[in-house]
mmCIF file of C-alpha atoms in Angstrom:
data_model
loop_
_atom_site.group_PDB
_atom_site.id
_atom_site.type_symbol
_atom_site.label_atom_id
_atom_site.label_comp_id
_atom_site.label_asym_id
_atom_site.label_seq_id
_atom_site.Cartn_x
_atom_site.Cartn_y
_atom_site.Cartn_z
ATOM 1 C CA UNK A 211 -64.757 -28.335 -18.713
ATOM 2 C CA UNK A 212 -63.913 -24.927 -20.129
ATOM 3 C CA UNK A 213 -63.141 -25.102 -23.259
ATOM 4 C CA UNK A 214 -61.172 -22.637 -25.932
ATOM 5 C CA UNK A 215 -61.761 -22.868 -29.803
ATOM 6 C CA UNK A 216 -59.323 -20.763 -32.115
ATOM 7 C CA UNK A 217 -60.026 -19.663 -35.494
ATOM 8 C CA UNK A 218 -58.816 -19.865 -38.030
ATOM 9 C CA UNK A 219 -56.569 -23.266 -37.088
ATOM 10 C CA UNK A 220 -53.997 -22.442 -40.194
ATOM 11 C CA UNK A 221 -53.109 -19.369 -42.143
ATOM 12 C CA UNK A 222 -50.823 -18.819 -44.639
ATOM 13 C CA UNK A 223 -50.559 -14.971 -45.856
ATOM 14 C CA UNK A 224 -47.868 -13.073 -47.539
ATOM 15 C CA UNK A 225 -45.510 -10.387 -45.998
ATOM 16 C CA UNK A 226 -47.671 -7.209 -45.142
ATOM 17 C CA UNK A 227 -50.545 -8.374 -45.049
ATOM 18 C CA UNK A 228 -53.217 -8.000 -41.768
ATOM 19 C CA UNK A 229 -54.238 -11.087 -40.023
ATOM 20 C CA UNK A 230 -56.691 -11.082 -37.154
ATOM 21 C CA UNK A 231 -56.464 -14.319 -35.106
ATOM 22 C CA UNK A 232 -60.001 -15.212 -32.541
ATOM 23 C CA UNK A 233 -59.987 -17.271 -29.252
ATOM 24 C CA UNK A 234 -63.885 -18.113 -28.260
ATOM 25 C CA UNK A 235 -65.145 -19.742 -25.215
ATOM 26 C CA UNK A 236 -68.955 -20.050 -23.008
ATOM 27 C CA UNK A 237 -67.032 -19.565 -20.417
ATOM 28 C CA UNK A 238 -66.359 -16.351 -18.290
ATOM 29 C CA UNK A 239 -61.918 -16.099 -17.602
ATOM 30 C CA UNK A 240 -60.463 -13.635 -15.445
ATOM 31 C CA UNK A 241 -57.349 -13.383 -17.490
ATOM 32 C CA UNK A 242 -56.488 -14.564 -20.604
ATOM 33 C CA UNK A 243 -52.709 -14.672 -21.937
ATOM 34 C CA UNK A 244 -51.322 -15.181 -25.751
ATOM 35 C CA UNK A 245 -48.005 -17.393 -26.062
ATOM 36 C CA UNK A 246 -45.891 -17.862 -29.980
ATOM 37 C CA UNK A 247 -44.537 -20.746 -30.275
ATOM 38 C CA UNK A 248 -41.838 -21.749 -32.697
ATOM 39 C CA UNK A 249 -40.450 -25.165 -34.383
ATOM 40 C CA UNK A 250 -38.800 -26.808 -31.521
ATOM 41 C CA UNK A 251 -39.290 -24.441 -28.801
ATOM 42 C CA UNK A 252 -41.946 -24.061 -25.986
ATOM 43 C CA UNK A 253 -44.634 -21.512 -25.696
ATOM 44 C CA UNK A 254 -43.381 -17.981 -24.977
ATOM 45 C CA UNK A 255 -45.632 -15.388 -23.254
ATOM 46 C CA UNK A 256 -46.813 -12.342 -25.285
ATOM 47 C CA UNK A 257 -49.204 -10.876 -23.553
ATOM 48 C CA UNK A 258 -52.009 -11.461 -20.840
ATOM 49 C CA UNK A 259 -55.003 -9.331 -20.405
ATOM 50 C CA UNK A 260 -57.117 -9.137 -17.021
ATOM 51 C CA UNK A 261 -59.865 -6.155 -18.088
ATOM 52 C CA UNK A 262 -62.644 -6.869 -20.433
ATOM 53 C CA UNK A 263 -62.597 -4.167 -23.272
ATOM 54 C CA UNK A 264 -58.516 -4.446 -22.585
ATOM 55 C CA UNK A 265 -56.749 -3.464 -25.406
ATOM 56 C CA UNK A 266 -52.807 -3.961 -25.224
ATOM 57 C CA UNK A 267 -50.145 -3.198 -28.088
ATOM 58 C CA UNK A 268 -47.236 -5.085 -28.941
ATOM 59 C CA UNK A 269 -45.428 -3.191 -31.680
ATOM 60 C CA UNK A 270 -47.354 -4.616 -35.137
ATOM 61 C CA UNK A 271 -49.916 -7.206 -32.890
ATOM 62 C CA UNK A 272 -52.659 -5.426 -31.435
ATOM 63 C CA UNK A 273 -54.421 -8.254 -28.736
ATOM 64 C CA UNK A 274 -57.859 -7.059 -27.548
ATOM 65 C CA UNK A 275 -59.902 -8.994 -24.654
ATOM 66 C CA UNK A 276 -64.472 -9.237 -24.867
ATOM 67 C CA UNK A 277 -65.901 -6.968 -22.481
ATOM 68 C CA UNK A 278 -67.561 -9.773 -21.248
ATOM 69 C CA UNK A 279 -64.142 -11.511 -20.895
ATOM 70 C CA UNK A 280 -65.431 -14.518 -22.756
ATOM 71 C CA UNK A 281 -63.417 -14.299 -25.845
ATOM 72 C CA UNK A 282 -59.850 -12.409 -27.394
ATOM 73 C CA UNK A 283 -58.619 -11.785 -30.617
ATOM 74 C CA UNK A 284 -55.015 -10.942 -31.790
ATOM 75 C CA UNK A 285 -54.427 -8.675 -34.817
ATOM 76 C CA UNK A 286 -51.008 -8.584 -36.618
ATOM 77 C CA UNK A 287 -50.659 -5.539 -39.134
ATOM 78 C CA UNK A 288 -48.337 -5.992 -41.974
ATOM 79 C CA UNK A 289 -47.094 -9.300 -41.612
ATOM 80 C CA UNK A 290 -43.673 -10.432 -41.378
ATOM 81 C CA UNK A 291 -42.122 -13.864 -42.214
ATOM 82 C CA UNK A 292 -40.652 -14.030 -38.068
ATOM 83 C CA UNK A 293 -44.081 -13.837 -36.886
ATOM 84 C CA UNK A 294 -44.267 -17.457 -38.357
ATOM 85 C CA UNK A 295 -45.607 -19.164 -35.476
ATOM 86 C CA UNK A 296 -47.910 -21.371 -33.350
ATOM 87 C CA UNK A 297 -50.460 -18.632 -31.232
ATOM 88 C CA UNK A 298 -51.906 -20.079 -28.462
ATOM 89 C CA UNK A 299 -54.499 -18.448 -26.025
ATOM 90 C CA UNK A 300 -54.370 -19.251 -22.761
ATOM 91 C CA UNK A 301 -57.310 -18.789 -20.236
ATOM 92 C CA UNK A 302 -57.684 -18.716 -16.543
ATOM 93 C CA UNK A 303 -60.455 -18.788 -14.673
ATOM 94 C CA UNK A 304 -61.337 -17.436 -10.856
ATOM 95 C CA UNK A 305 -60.521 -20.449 -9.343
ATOM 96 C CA UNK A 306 -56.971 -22.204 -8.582
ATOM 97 C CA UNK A 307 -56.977 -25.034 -11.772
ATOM 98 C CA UNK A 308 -54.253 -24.985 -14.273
ATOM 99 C CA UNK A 309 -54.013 -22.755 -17.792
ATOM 100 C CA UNK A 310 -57.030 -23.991 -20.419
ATOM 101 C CA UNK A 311 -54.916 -23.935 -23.172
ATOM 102 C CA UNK A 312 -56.853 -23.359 -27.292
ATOM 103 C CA UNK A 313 -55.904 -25.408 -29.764
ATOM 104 C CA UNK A 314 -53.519 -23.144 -31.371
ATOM 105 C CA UNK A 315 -53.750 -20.885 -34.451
ATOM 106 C CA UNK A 316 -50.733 -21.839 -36.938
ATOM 107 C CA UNK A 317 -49.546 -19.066 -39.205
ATOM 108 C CA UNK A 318 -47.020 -18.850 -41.978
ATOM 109 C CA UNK A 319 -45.726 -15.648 -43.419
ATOM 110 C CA UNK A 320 -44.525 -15.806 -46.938
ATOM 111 C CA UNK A 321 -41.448 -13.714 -47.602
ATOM 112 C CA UNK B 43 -30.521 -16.390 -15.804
ATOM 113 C CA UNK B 44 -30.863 -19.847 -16.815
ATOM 114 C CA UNK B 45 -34.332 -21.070 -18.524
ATOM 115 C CA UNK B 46 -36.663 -24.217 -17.982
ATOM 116 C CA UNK B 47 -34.445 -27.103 -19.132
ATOM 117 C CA UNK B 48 -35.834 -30.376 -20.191
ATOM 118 C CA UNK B 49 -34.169 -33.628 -20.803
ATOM 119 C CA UNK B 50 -33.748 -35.853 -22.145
ATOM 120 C CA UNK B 51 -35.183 -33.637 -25.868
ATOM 121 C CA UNK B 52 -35.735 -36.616 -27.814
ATOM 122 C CA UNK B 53 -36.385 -40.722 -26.961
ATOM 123 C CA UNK B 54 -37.856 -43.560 -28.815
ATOM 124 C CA UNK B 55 -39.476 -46.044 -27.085
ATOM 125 C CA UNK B 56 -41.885 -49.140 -27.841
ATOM 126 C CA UNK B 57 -45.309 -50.304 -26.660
ATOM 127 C CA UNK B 58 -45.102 -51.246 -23.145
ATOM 128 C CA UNK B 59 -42.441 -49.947 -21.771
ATOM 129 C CA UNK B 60 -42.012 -46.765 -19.107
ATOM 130 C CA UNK B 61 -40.573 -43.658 -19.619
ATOM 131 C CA UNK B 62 -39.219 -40.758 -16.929
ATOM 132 C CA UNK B 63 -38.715 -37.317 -18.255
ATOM 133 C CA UNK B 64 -37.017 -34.654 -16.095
ATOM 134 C CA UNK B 65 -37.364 -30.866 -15.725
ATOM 135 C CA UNK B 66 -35.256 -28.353 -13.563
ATOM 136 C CA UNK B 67 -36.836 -24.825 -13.451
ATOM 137 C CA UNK B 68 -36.384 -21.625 -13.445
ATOM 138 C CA UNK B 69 -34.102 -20.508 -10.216
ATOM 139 C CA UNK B 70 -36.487 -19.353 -7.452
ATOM 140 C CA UNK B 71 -39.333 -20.808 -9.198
ATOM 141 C CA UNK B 72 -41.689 -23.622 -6.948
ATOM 142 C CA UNK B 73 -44.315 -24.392 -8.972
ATOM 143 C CA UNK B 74 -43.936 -27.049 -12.309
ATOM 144 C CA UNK B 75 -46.393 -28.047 -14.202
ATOM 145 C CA UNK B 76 -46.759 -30.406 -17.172
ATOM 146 C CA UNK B 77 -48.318 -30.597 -20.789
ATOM 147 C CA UNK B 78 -48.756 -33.141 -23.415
ATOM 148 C CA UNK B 79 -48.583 -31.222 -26.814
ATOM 149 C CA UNK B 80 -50.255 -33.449 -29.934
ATOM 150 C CA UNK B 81 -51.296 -31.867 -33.295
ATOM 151 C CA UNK B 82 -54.580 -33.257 -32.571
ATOM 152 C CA UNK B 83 -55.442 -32.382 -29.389
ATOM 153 C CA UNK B 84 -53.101 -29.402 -28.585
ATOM 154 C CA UNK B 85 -51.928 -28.381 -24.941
ATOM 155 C CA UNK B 86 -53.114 -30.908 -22.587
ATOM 156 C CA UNK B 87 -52.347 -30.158 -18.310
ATOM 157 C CA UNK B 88 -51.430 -32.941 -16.991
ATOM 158 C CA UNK B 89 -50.064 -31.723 -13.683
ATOM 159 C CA UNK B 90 -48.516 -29.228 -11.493
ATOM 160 C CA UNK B 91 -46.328 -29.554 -8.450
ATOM 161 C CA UNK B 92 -45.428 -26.806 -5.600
ATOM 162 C CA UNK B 93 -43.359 -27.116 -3.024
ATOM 163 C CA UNK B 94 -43.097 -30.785 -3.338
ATOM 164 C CA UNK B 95 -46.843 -31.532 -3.856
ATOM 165 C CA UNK B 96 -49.216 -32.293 -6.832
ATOM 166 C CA UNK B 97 -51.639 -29.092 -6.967
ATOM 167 C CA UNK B 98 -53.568 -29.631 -9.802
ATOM 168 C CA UNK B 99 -54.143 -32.626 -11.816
ATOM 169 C CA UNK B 100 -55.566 -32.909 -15.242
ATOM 170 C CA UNK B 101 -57.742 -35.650 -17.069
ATOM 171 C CA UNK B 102 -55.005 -38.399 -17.614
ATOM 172 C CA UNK B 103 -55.166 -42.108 -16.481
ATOM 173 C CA UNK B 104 -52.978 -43.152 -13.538
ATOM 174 C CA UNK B 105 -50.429 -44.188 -16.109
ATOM 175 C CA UNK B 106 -49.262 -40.772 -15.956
ATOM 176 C CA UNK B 107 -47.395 -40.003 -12.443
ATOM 177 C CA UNK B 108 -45.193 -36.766 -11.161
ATOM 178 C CA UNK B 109 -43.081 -35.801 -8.451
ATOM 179 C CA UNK B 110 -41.122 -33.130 -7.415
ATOM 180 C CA UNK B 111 -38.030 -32.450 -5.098
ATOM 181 C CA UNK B 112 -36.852 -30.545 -2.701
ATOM 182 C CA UNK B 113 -35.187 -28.517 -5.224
ATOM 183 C CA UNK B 114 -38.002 -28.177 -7.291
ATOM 184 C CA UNK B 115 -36.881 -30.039 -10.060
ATOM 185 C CA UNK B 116 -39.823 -32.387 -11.296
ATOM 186 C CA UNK B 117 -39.727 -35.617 -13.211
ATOM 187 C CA UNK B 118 -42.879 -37.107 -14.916
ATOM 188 C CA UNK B 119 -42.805 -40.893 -15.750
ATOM 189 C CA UNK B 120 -45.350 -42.698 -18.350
ATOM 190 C CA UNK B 121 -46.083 -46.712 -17.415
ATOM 191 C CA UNK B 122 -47.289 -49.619 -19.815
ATOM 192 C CA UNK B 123 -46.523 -47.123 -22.801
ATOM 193 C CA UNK B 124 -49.661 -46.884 -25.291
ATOM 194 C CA UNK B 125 -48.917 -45.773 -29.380
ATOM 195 C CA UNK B 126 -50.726 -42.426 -28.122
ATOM 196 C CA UNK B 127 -48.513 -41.297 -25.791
ATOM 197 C CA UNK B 128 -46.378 -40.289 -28.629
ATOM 198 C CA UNK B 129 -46.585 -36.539 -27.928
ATOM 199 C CA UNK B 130 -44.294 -33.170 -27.166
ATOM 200 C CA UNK B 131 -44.347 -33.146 -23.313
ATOM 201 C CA UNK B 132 -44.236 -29.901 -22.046
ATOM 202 C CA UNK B 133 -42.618 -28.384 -18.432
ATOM 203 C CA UNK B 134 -43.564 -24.927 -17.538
ATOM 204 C CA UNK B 135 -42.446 -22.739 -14.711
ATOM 205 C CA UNK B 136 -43.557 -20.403 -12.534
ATOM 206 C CA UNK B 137 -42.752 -18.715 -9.009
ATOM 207 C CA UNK B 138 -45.824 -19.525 -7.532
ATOM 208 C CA UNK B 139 -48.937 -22.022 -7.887
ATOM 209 C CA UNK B 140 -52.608 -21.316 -9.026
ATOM 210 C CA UNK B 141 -54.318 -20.313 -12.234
ATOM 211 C CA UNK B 142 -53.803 -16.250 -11.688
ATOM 212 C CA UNK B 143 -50.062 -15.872 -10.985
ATOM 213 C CA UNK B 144 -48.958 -14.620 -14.257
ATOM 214 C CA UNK B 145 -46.586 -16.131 -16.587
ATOM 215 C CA UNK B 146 -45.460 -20.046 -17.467
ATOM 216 C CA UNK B 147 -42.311 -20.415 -18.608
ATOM 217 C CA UNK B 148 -42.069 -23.143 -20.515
ATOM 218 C CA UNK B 149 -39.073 -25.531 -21.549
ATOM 219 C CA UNK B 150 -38.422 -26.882 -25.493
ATOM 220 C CA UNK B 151 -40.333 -29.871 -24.351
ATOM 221 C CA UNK B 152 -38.884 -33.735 -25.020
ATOM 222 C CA UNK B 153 -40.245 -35.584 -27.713
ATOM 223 C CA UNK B 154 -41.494 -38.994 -27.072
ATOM 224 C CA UNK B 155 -41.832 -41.384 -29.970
ATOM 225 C CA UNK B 156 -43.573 -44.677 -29.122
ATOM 226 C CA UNK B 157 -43.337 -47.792 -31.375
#
């Protein structure tokens, strides 16, 4: 079973401030995607990364992939209280099985 | 165009009992699949359909049954309901099937309370 551990699980930070969220696994993925969700909504796709050493840029969030594709991390520079959020990383591996899913990094931006 | 829609978004049920949710995709989209969202345990797969047939299947007992139509539309249904099953129950969509063809779309889920 592939498995994929986020850290930190909460954070609570004030407006402007930089956060720097990390998705971990053993396991080799092929591409790995980031989804926000909010209160009452489902997941909604940020970004997904296929290279290792990928770096992509998202206005303020900055989501860069391992080079050996094994882990991810998402940055956030100066903080804002509407990235208030559930992150998720998503990975998938080489074969044809569903999204492995972390267990979600919740962050709250204090106005 | 017209996003993932899930009903019904909330339903209370007790021990025992059975429960079918439904989920109409995106147009033009043939593959659904299907989470269980807890605080403990996060984004669980359950399932995905294509065209009509179950693709994938996650780590859930047999309690937990799909299908899907010839429209695509998918319903999920939950037997002999357990105080667990109390979860967010997620339906994502995509155009095609398999773990590399890009994004989910996902709908605001329906909320299952069990008592």
């Amino acid at each position: 079973t592939q498995l994929l551990e986020q850290s930190p699980q909460f954070l609570s930070i004030q407006e402007g401030e930089n956060l720097t969220v990390y998705c971990n696994s053993s396991s080799v993925f092929s591409s790995l995607q980031w989804y926000r969700q909010e209160p009452g909504e489902g997941p909604v796709l940020l970004v997904t990364v296929v290279t290792g050493g990928e770096v992509k840029k998202l206005k303020r969030l900055t989501f860069q992939f391992g080079d050996a594709r094994k882990d991810s991390s998402l940055h956030i520079t100066a903080a804002q209280p509407g990235d208030t959020g559930l992150y998720l990383c998503a990975g998938s591996d080489t074969g044809r099985r569903a999204l492995t899913f972390g267990s979600g990094t919740r962050l709250q931006v204090q106005p | 165009k017209a996003g993932v829609t899930q009903t019904p978004r909330y339903l209370i049920k007790t021990r025992g009992q059975q429960v079918t949710l439904s989920c109409s995709p995106i147009s033009g989209h043939r593959s659904v699949s299907w989470y269980q969202q807890t605080p403990g345990q996060g984004l669980q797969f359950l399932f995905e359909y294509f065209s009509e047939t179950q693709r994938n299947k996650g780590n859930f007992p047999g309690r937990f049954s799909g299908r899907q139509f010839s429209n695509s539309r998918s319903e999920m249904n939950v037997s002999t309901l357990e105080l667990g099953d109390s979860a967010l129950y997620l339906c994502a969509s995509r155009r095609t099937s398999g773990a590399n063809t890009g994004e989910l779309f996902f709908g605001e889920g329906s909320r299952l309370t069990v008592l």
